[in-house]
PDB file of C-alpha atoms and ligand atoms in Angstrom:
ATOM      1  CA  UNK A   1      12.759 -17.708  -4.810  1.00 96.00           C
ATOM      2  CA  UNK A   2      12.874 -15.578  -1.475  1.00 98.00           C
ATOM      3  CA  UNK A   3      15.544 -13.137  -1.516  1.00 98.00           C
ATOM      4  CA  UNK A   4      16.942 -13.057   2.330  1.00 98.00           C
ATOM      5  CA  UNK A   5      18.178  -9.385   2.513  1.00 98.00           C
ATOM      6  CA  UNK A   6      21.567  -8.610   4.369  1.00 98.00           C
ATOM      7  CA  UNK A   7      21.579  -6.016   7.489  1.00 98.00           C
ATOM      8  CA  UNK A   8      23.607  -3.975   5.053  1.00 98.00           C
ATOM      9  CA  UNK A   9      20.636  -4.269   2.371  1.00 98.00           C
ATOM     10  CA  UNK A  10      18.394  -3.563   4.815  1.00 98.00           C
ATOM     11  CA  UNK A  11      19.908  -0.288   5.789  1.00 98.00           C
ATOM     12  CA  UNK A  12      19.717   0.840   2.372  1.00 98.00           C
ATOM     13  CA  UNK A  13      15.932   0.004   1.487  1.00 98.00           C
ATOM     14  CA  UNK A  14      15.068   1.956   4.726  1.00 98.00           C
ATOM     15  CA  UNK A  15      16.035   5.039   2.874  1.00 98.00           C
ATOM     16  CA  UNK A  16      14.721   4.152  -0.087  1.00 98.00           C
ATOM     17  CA  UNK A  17      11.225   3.126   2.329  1.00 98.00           C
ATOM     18  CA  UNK A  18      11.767   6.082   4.007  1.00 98.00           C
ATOM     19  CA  UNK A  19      11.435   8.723   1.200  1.00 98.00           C
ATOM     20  CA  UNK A  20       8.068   6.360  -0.425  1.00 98.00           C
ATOM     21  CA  UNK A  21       6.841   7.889   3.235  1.00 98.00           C
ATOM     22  CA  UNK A  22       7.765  11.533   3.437  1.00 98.00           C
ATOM     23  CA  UNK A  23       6.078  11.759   0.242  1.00 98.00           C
ATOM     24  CA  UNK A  24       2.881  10.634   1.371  1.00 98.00           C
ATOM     25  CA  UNK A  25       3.534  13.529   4.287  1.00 98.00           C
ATOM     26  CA  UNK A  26       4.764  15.497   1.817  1.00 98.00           C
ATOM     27  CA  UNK A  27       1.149  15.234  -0.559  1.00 98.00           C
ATOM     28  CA  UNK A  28      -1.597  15.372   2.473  1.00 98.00           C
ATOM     29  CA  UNK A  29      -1.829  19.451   2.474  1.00 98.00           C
ATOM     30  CA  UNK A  30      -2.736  19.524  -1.216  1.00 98.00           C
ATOM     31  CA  UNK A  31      -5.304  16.528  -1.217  1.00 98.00           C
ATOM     32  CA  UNK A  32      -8.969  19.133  -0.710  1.00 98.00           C
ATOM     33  CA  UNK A  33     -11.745  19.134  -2.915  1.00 98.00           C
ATOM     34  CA  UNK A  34     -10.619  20.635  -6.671  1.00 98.00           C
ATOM     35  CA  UNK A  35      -7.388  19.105  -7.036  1.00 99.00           C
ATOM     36  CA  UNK A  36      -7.123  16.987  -9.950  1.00 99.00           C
ATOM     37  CA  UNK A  37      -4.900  13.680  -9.425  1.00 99.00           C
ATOM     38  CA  UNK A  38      -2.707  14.571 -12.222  1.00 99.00           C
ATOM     39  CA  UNK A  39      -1.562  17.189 -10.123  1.00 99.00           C
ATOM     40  CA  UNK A  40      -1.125  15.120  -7.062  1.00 99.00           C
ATOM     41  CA  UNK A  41       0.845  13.142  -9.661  1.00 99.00           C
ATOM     42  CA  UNK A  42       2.615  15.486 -10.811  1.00 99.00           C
ATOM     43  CA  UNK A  43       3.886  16.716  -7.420  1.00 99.00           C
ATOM     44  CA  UNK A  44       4.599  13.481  -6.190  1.00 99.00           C
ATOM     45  CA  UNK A  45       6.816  12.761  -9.430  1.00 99.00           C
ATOM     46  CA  UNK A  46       8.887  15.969  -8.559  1.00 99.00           C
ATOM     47  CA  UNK A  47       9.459  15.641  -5.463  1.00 98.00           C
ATOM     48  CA  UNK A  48      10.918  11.825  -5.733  1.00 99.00           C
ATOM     49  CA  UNK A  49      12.892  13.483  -8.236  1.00 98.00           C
ATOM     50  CA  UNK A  50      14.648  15.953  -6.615  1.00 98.00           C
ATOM     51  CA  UNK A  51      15.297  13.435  -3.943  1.00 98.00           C
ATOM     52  CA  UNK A  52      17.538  11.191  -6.950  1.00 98.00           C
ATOM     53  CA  UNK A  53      15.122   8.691  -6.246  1.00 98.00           C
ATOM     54  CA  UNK A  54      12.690   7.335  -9.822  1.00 98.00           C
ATOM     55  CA  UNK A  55       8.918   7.059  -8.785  1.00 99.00           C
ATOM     56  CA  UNK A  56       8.731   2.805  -9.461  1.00 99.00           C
ATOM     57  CA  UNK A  57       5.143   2.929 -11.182  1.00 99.00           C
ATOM     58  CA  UNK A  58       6.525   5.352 -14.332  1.00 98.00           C
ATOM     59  CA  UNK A  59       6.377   2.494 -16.998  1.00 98.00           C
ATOM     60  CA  UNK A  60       5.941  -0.423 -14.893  1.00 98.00           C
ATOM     61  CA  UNK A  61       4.602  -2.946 -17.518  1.00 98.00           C
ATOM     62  CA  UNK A  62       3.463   0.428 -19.423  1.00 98.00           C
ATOM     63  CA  UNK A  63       1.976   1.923 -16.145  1.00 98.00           C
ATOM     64  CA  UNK A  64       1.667   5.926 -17.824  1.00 98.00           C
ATOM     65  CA  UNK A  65       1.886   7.576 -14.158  1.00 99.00           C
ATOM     66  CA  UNK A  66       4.292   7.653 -11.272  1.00 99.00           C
ATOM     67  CA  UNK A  67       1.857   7.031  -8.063  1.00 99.00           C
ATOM     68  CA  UNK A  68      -1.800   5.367  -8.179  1.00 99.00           C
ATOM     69  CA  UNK A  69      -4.777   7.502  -7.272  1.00 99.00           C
ATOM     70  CA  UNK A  70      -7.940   5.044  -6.805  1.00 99.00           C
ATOM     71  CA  UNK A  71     -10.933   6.895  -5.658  1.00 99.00           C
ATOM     72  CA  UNK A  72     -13.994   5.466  -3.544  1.00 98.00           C
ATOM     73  CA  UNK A  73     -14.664   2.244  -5.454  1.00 98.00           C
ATOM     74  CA  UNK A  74     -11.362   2.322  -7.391  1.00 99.00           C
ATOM     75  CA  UNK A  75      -9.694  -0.290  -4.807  1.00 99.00           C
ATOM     76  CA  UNK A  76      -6.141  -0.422  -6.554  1.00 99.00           C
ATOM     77  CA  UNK A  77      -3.894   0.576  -9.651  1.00 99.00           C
ATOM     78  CA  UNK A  78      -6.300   4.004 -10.821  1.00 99.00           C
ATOM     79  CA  UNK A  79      -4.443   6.051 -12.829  1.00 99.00           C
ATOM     80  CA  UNK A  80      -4.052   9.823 -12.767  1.00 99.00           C
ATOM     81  CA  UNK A  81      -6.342  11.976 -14.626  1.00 98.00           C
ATOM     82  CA  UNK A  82      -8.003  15.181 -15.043  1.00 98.00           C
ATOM     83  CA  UNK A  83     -10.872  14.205 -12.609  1.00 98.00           C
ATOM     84  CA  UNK A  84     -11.149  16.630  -9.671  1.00 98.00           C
ATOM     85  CA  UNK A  85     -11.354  15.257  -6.105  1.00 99.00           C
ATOM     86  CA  UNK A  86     -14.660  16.058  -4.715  1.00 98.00           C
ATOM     87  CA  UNK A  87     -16.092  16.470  -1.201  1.00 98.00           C
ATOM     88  CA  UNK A  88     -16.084  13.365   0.632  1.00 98.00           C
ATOM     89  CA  UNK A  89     -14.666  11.371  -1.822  1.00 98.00           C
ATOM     90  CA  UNK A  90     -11.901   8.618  -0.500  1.00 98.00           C
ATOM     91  CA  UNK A  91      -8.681   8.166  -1.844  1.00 98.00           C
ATOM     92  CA  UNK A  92      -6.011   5.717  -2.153  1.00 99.00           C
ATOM     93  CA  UNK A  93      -2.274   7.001  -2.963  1.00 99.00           C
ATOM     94  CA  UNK A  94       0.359   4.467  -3.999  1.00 99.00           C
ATOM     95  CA  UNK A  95       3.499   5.808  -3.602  1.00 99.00           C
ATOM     96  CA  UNK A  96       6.530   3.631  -4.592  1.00 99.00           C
ATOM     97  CA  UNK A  97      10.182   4.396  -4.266  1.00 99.00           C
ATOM     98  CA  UNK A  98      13.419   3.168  -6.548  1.00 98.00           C
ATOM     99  CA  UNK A  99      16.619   4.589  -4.531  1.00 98.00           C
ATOM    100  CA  UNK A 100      19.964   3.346  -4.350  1.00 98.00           C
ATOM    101  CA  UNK A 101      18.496  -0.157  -6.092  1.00 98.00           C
ATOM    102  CA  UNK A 102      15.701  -0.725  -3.622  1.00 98.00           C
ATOM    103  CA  UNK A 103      12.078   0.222  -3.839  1.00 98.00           C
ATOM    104  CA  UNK A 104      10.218   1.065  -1.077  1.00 98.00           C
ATOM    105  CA  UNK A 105       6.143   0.968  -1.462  1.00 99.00           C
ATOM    106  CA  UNK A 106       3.780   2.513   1.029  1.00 98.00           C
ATOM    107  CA  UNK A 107       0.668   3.620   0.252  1.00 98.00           C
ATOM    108  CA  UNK A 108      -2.430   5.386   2.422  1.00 98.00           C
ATOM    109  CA  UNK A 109      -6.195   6.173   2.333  1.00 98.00           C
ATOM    110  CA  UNK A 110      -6.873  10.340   2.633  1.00 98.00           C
ATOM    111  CA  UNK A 111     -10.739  11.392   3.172  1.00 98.00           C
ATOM    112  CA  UNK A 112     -10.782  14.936   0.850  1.00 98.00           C
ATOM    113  CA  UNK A 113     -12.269  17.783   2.639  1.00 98.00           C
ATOM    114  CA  UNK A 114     -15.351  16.812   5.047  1.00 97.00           C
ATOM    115  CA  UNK A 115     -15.282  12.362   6.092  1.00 96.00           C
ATOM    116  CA  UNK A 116     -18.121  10.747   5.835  1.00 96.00           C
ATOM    117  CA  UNK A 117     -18.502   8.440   9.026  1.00 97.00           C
ATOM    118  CA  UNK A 118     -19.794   5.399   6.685  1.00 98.00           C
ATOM    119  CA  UNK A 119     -16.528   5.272   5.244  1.00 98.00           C
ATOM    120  CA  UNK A 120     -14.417   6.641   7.763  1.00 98.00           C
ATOM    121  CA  UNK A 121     -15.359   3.063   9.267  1.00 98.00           C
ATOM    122  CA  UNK A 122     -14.167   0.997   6.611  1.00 98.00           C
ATOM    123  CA  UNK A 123     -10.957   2.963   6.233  1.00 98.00           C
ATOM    124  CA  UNK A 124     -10.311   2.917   9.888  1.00 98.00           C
ATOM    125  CA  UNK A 125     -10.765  -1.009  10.113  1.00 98.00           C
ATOM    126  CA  UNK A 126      -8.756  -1.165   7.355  1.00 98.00           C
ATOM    127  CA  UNK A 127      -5.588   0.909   8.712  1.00 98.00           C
ATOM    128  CA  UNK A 128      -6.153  -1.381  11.943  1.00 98.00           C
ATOM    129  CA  UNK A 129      -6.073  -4.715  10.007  1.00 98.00           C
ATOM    130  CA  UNK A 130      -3.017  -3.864   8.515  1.00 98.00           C
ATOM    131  CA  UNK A 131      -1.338  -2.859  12.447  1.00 98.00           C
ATOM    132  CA  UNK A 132      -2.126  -5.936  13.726  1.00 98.00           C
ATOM    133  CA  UNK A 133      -1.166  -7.790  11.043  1.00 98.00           C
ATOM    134  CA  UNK A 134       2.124  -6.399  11.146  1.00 98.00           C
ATOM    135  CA  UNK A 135       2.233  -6.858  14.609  1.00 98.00           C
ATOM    136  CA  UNK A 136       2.332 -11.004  13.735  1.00 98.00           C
ATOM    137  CA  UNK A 137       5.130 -10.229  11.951  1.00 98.00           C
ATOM    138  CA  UNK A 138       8.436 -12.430  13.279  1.00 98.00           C
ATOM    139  CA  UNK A 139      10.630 -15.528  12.729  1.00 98.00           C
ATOM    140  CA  UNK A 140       8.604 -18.824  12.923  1.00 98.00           C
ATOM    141  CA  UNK A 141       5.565 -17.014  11.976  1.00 98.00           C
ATOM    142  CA  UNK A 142       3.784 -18.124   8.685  1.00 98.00           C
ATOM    143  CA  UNK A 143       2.755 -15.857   6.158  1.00 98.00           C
ATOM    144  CA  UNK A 144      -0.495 -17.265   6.697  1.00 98.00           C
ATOM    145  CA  UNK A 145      -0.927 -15.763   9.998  1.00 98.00           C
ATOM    146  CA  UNK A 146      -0.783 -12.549   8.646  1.00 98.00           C
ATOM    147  CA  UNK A 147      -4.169 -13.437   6.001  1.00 98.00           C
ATOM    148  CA  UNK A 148      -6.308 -15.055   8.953  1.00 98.00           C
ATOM    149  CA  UNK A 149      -5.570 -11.754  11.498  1.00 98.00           C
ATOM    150  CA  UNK A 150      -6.977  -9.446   7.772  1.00 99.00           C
ATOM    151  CA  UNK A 151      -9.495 -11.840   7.170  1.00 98.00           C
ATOM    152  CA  UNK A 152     -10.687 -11.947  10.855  1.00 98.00           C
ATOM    153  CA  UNK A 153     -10.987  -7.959  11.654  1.00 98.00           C
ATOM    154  CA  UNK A 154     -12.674  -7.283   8.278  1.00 98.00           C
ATOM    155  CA  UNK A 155     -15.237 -10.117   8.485  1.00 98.00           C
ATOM    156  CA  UNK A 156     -16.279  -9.346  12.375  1.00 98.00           C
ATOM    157  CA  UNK A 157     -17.116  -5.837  10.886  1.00 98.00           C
ATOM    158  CA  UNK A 158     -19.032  -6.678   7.863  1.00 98.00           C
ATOM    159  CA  UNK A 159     -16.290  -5.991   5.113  1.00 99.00           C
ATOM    160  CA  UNK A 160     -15.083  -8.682   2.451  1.00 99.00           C
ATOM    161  CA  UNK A 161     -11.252  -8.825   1.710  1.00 99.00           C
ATOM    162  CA  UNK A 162      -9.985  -8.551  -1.979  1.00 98.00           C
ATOM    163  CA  UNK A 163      -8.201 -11.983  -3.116  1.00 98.00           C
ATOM    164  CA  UNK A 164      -7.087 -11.110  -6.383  1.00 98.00           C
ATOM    165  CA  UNK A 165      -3.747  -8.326  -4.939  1.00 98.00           C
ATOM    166  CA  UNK A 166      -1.599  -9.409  -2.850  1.00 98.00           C
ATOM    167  CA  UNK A 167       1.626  -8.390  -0.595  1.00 99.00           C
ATOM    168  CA  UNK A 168       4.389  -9.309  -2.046  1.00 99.00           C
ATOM    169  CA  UNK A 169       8.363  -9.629  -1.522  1.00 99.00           C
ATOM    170  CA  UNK A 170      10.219  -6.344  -2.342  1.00 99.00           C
ATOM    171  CA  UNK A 171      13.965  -5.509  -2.519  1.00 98.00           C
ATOM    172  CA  UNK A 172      15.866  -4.689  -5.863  1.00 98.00           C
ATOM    173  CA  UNK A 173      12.514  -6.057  -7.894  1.00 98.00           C
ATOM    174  CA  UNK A 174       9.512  -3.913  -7.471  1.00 98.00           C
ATOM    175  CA  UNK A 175       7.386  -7.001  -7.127  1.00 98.00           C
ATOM    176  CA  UNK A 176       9.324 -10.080  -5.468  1.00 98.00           C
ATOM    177  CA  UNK A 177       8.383 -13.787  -3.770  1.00 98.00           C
ATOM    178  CA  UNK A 178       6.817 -14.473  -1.662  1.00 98.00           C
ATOM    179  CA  UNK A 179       2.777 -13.338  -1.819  1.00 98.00           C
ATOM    180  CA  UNK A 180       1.547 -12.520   0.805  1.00 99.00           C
ATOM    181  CA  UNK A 181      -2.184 -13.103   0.657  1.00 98.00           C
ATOM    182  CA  UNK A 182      -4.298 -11.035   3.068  1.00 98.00           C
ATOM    183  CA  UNK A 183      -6.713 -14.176   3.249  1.00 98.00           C
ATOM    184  CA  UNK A 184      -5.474 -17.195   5.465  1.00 98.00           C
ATOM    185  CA  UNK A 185      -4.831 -19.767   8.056  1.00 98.00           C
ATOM    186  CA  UNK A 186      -2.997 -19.595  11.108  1.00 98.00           C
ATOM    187  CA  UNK A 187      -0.072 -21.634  10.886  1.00 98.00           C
ATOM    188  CA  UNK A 188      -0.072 -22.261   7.127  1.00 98.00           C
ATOM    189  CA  UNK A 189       2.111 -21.273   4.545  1.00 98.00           C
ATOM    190  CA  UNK A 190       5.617 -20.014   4.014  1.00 98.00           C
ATOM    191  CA  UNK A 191       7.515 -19.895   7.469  1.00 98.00           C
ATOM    192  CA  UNK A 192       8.724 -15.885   7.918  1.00 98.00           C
ATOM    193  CA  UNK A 193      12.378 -15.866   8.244  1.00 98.00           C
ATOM    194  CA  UNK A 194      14.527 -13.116   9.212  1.00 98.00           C
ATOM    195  CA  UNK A 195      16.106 -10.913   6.570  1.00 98.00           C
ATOM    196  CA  UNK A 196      12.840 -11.491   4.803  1.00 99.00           C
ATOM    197  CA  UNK A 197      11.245  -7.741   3.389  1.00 99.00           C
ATOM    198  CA  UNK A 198       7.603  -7.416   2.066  1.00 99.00           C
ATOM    199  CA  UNK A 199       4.474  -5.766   2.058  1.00 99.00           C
ATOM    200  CA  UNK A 200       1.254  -6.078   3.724  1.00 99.00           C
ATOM    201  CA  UNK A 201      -1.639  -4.107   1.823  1.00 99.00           C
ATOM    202  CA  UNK A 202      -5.028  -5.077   2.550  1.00 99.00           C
ATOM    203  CA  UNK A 203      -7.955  -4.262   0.491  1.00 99.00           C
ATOM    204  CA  UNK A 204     -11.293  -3.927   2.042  1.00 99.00           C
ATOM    205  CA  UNK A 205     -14.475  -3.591   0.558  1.00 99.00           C
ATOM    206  CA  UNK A 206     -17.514  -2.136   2.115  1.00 98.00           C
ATOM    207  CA  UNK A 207     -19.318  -4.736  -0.136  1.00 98.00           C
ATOM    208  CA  UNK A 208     -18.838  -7.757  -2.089  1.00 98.00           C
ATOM    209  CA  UNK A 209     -15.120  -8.698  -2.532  1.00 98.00           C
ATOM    210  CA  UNK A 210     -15.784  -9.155  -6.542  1.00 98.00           C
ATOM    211  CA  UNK A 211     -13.941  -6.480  -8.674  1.00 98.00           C
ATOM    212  CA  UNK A 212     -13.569  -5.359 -12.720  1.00 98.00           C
ATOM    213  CA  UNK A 213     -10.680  -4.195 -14.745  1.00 98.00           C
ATOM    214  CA  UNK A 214     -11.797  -0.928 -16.331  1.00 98.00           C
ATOM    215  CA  UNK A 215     -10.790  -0.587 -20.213  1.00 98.00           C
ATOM    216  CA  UNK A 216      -7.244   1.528 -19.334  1.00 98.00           C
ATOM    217  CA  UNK A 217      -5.869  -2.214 -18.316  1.00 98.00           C
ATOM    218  CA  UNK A 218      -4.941  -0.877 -14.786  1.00 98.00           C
ATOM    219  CA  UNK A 219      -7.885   0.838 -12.449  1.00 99.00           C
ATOM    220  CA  UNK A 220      -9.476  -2.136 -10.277  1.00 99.00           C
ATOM    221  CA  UNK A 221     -12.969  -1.232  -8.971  1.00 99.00           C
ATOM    222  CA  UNK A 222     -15.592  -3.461  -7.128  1.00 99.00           C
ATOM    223  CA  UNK A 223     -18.230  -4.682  -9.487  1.00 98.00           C
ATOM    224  CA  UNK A 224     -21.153  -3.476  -6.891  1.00 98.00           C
ATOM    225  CA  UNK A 225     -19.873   0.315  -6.857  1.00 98.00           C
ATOM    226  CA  UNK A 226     -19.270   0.277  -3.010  1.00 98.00           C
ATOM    227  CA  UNK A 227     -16.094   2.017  -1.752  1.00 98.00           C
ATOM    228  CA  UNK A 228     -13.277   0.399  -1.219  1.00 99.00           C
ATOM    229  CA  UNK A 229      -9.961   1.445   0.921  1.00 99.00           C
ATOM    230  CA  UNK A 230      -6.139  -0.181   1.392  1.00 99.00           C
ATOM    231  CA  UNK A 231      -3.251   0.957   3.676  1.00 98.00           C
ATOM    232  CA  UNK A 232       0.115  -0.405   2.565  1.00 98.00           C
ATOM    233  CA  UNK A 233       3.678  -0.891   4.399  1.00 98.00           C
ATOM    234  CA  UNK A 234       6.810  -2.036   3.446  1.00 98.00           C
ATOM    235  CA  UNK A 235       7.817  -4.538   6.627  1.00 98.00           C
ATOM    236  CA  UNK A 236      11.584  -6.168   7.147  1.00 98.00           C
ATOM    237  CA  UNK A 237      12.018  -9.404   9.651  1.00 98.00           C
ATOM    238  CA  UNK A 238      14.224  -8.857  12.485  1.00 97.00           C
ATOM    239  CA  UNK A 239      16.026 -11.174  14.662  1.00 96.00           C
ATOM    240  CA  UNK A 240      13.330 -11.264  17.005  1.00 91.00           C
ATOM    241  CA  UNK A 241      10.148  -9.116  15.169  1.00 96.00           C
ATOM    242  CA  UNK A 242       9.648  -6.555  12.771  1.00 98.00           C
ATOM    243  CA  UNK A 243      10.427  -3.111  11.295  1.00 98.00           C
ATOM    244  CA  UNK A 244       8.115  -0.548   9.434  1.00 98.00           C
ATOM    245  CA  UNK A 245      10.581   0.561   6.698  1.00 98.00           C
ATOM    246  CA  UNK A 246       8.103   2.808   5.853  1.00 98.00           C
ATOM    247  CA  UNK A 247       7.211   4.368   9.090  1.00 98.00           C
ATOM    248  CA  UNK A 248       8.952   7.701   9.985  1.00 96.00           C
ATOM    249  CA  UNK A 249      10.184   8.382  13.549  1.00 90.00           C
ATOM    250  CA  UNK A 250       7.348   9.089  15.439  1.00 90.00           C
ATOM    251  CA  UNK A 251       4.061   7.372  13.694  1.00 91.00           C
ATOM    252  CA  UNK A 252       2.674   5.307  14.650  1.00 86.00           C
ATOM    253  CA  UNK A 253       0.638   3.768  11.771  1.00 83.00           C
ATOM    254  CA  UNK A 254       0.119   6.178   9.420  1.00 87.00           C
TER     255      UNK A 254
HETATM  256  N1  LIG B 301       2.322  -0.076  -5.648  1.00 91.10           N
HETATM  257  C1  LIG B 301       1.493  -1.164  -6.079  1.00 91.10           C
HETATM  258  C2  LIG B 301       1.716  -2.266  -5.085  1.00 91.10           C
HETATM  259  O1  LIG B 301       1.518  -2.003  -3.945  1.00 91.10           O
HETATM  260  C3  LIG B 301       1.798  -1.624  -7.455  1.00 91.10           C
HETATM  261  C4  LIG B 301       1.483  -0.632  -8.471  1.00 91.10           C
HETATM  262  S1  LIG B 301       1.907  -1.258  -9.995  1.00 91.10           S
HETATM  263  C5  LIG B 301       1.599   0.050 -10.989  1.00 91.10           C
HETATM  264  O2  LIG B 301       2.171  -3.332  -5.334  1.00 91.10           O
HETATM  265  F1  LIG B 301       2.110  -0.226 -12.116  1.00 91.10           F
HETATM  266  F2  LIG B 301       0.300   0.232 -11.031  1.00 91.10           F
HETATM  267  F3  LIG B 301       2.163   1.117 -10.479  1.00 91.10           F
HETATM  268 CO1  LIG B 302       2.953  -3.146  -2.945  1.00 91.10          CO
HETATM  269 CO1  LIG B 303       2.049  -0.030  -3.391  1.00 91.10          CO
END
């Protein structure tokens, strides 16, 4: 079932929203070659804390960490370890908010120290699916609009789409209905209605869209080894369009 949020819900996951995107502000100075992404964990974790917020991943159906770190061909869900971020590597943070009984889930690609112009393609494509499929975003629209916009900027650039994570409804539940599929057809599915709140987070693979599981149960990676890169937002439906909960005064995308 959909959960229609109230304006008075709204107002309260925007802080919530809000504070999932100050950290990812918050993190960028300290993501350079040698960190490890335990550390970027760790700070992350402490400063949701001090904001009386609880980072939503800690123990999510035995998740260890509080934010996902999935580098180069990690395309979701990696898990904080003791591996140091090297020199052109990619990465993916995750950062998820619980505040006041809302989560808020935002998450953004970083390149660490020097990009390399391969990848700074599929990122950028990437970032620019995920604007204009916002930009769909209203009432009367169909969730499936949103899937055919992803599915048509990747493909004209020669990237495949991930099938197997979706968007997905968001409120007091980390993980709500509806899915939003980043695959699709104009005009098909669920009819967007205002008061409606969910996420858009395409993943885009430089390859083939096929991925593996690794052994820890969580870190998705793409079965050919080529990079992969997602932007996330947390979106609410307006009267008459859309608003990035997760987009400070001032960005505009990331
Ligand atoms: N934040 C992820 C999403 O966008 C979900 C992470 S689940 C976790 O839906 F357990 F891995 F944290
Ligand atoms: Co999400
Ligand atoms: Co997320």
């Amino acid at each position: 079932m959909i959960q229609i949020k109230t304006d008075e819900e709204i107002e309260v996951m925007r802080k919530s929203a809000k504070l999932a995107a100050e950290v990812l502000i918050m993190i960028e100075p300290y993501v350079k070659p040698g960190i490890t992404t335990n550390r970027l964990d760790e700070i992350c974790h402490d400063f949701i804390v001090s904001h009386d917020a609880i980072p939503s991943p800690l123990n999510y159906r035995g998740f260890p960490k509080s934010i996902c770190t999935s580098v180069n061909e990690e395309i979701c869900h990696g898990i904080p370890s003791d591996r140091k971020l090297r020199n052109g590597d990619v990465i993916n943070l995750d950062i998820t908010t619980y505040l006041n009984g809302f989560h808020g889930d935002t998450s953004r690609m970083f390149h660490v120290g020097s990009a390399r112009k391969k990848i700074s393609r599929l990122v950028d494509t990437c970032k620019e699916s995920l604007q204009r499929a916002i930009e769909v975003v209203r009432p009367g629209a169909h969730l499936g609009d949103i899937g055919a916009i992803i599915q048509k900027i990747a493909h004209e650039k020669g990237y495949s789409v991930v099938r197997e994570f979706c968007g997905h409804g968001i409120g007091r539940n980390f993980h709500e209905d509806p899915q939003v599929l980043h695959l699709g057809t104009v005009g098909e599915g669920v009819e967007i209605k205002k008061g409606m709140v969910f996420t858009i987070e395409p993943m885009l693979n430089e390859g083939k869209p096929d991925l593996e599981i690794l052994s820890d149960k969580w870190t998705a990676v793409t079965k050919d080894g080529l990079a992969s890169a997602q932007f996330e937002h947390t979106i609410a439906v307006l009267d008459n369009g859309y608003e990035v909960l997760t987009r400070l005064e001032g960005q505009t995308v990331f």
